[in-house]
Amino acid sequence: MTENKIKIIKIVGEQYFDWNVENDEFSYKGKNKDILTDEEYWDILKLNYFKDRSRNYRTLDMRFQDDDLSVLIELKNKPFEDEDFSQLQAYVLFEKKYKPNNKIIAILHNKFDEVTYVYKSDLDGNLLINDKYILNNEKTIRS
């Protein structure tokens, strides 16, 4: 596990960290095989404009859960590309299938230039994908 991941886990809370595959990542396909059929899985990816099945994004970098709140974190080592936001949206849709009653906070963090986007679900559980919060330091993440 990388130093950056360890730091994030300590900030969010080790007791909430949920992983189910090697490298301490979370696989929706492995954990959700009874919930997501292959067809449903690919339908979600098609919704997010994934044309190349070789980039199927089965594992989320970090997943945390406390009761009815899910926090999804995806880390990137290079500047963001449009597909990174689609990837995060796919994880949110997988999470909605996995835990339909949970509120979701989805975080996309770029380790290259330390840019972070945070998306949160509204009171009805809809992800406010257009409501981006750009965070530039650790204090903001904690508050």
GROMACS .gro file of C-alpha atoms in nm:
model
  143
    1MET     CA    1   0.000   0.000   0.000
    2THR     CA    2   0.135   0.341  -0.093
    3GLU     CA    3   0.218   0.609   0.161
    4ASN     CA    4  -0.049   0.833   0.008
    5LYS     CA    5  -0.318   0.565   0.053
    6ILE     CA    6  -0.214   0.505   0.414
    7LYS     CA    7  -0.239   0.878   0.484
    8ILE     CA    8  -0.589   0.900   0.331
    9ILE     CA    9  -0.709   0.593   0.522
   10LYS     CA   10  -0.591   0.747   0.849
   11ILE     CA   11  -0.765   1.078   0.767
   12VAL     CA   12  -1.099   0.919   0.676
   13GLY     CA   13  -1.082   0.645   0.939
   14GLU     CA   14  -0.931   0.298   0.931
   15GLN     CA   15  -1.244   0.150   1.088
   16TYR     CA   16  -1.449   0.254   0.781
   17PHE     CA   17  -1.206   0.125   0.517
   18ASP     CA   18  -1.353  -0.160   0.308
   19TRP     CA   19  -1.146  -0.361   0.064
   20ASN     CA   20  -1.195  -0.701  -0.093
   21VAL     CA   21  -0.914  -0.757  -0.345
   22GLU     CA   22  -0.536  -0.741  -0.355
   23ASN     CA   23  -0.367  -0.401  -0.324
   24ASP     CA   24  -0.640  -0.307  -0.074
   25GLU     CA   25  -0.877  -0.203  -0.351
   26PHE     CA   26  -1.251  -0.263  -0.381
   27SER     CA   27  -1.399  -0.464  -0.667
   28TYR     CA   28  -1.767  -0.414  -0.742
   29LYS     CA   29  -1.772  -0.702  -0.986
   30GLY     CA   30  -1.619  -0.946  -0.739
   31LYS     CA   31  -1.817  -0.832  -0.438
   32ASN     CA   32  -2.140  -0.773  -0.631
   33LYS     CA   33  -2.154  -1.078  -0.853
   34ASP     CA   34  -2.502  -1.154  -0.722
   35ILE     CA   35  -2.617  -0.793  -0.765
   36LEU     CA   36  -2.463  -0.692  -1.098
   37THR     CA   37  -2.496  -0.923  -1.393
   38ASP     CA   38  -2.239  -0.889  -1.669
   39GLU     CA   39  -2.503  -0.717  -1.881
   40GLU     CA   40  -2.585  -0.462  -1.608
   41TYR     CA   41  -2.215  -0.403  -1.551
   42TRP     CA   42  -2.150  -0.329  -1.918
   43ASP     CA   43  -2.468  -0.120  -1.945
   44ILE     CA   44  -2.333   0.109  -1.673
   45LEU     CA   45  -2.000   0.135  -1.850
   46LYS     CA   46  -2.173   0.212  -2.182
   47LEU     CA   47  -2.369   0.490  -2.010
   48ASN     CA   48  -2.035   0.641  -1.922
   49TYR     CA   49  -1.902   0.629  -2.277
   50PHE     CA   50  -1.649   0.353  -2.224
   51LYS     CA   51  -1.593   0.227  -2.574
   52ASP     CA   52  -1.292   0.011  -2.498
   53ARG     CA   53  -1.373  -0.298  -2.292
   54SER     CA   54  -1.007  -0.338  -2.203
   55ARG     CA   55  -1.052  -0.034  -1.974
   56ASN     CA   56  -1.336  -0.177  -1.769
   57TYR     CA   57  -1.251  -0.030  -1.430
   58ARG     CA   58  -1.352  -0.307  -1.199
   59THR     CA   59  -1.159  -0.188  -0.894
   60LEU     CA   60  -1.196   0.136  -0.700
   61ASP     CA   61  -0.883   0.257  -0.521
   62MET     CA   62  -1.052   0.312  -0.184
   63ARG     CA   63  -1.400   0.260  -0.042
   64PHE     CA   64  -1.518   0.359   0.305
   65GLN     CA   65  -1.856   0.297   0.466
   66ASP     CA   66  -2.020   0.415   0.787
   67ASP     CA   67  -2.382   0.307   0.822
   68ASP     CA   68  -2.566   0.472   0.530
   69LEU     CA   69  -2.273   0.676   0.395
   70SER     CA   70  -2.030   0.555   0.131
   71VAL     CA   71  -1.709   0.741   0.047
   72LEU     CA   72  -1.545   0.646  -0.283
   73ILE     CA   73  -1.192   0.763  -0.358
   74GLU     CA   74  -1.012   0.724  -0.690
   75LEU     CA   75  -0.648   0.834  -0.717
   76LYS     CA   76  -0.466   0.939  -1.033
   77ASN     CA   77  -0.092   0.984  -1.090
   78LYS     CA   78  -0.124   1.223  -1.383
   79PRO     CA   79  -0.337   1.524  -1.480
   80PHE     CA   80  -0.708   1.445  -1.512
   81GLU     CA   81  -0.858   1.330  -1.841
   82ASP     CA   82  -1.229   1.340  -1.928
   83GLU     CA   83  -1.250   0.963  -1.887
   84ASP     CA   84  -1.140   0.990  -1.523
   85PHE     CA   85  -1.466   1.167  -1.438
   86SER     CA   86  -1.665   0.903  -1.629
   87GLN     CA   87  -1.477   0.635  -1.439
   88LEU     CA   88  -1.576   0.792  -1.108
   89GLN     CA   89  -1.937   0.818  -1.224
   90ALA     CA   90  -1.933   0.445  -1.311
   91TYR     CA   91  -1.815   0.366  -0.957
   92VAL     CA   92  -2.098   0.579  -0.819
   93LEU     CA   93  -2.351   0.384  -1.029
   94PHE     CA   94  -2.198   0.055  -0.909
   95GLU     CA   95  -2.222   0.180  -0.550
   96LYS     CA   96  -2.588   0.271  -0.600
   97LYS     CA   97  -2.654  -0.089  -0.709
   98TYR     CA   98  -2.448  -0.226  -0.419
   99LYS     CA   99  -2.588   0.001  -0.144
  100PRO     CA  100  -2.902   0.165  -0.290
  101ASN     CA  101  -2.996   0.348   0.031
  102ASN     CA  102  -2.655   0.499   0.100
  103LYS     CA  103  -2.560   0.861   0.048
  104ILE     CA  104  -2.243   0.885  -0.158
  105ILE     CA  105  -1.940   1.109  -0.150
  106ALA     CA  106  -1.709   1.046  -0.445
  107ILE     CA  107  -1.358   1.189  -0.452
  108LEU     CA  108  -1.122   1.209  -0.747
  109HIS     CA  109  -0.769   1.305  -0.640
  110ASN     CA  110  -0.479   1.381  -0.869
  111LYS     CA  111  -0.146   1.312  -0.696
  112PHE     CA  112   0.044   1.477  -0.984
  113ASP     CA  113  -0.060   1.836  -0.911
  114GLU     CA  114  -0.262   1.776  -0.590
  115VAL     CA  115  -0.603   1.868  -0.734
  116THR     CA  116  -0.908   1.709  -0.572
  117TYR     CA  117  -1.271   1.704  -0.686
  118VAL     CA  118  -1.543   1.603  -0.443
  119TYR     CA  119  -1.894   1.509  -0.551
  120LYS     CA  120  -2.173   1.449  -0.303
  121SER     CA  121  -2.519   1.304  -0.332
  122ASP     CA  122  -2.819   1.521  -0.252
  123LEU     CA  123  -3.085   1.432   0.004
  124ASP     CA  124  -3.254   1.202  -0.247
  125GLY     CA  125  -2.928   1.018  -0.316
  126ASN     CA  126  -2.870   1.173  -0.660
  127LEU     CA  127  -2.507   1.256  -0.725
  128LEU     CA  128  -2.455   1.624  -0.788
  129ILE     CA  129  -2.193   1.566  -1.054
  130ASN     CA  130  -2.207   1.931  -1.160
  131ASP     CA  131  -2.159   2.050  -0.804
  132LYS     CA  132  -1.781   2.016  -0.778
  133TYR     CA  133  -1.579   2.117  -0.479
  134ILE     CA  134  -1.213   2.171  -0.551
  135LEU     CA  135  -1.004   2.099  -0.246
  136ASN     CA  136  -0.645   2.204  -0.222
  137ASN     CA  137  -0.542   2.086   0.121
  138GLU     CA  138  -0.596   1.822   0.382
  139LYS     CA  139  -0.778   2.057   0.623
  140THR     CA  140  -1.059   2.104   0.373
  141ILE     CA  141  -1.107   1.729   0.336
  142ARG     CA  142  -1.144   1.691   0.713
  143SER     CA  143  -1.405   1.963   0.762
   0.00000   0.00000   0.00000
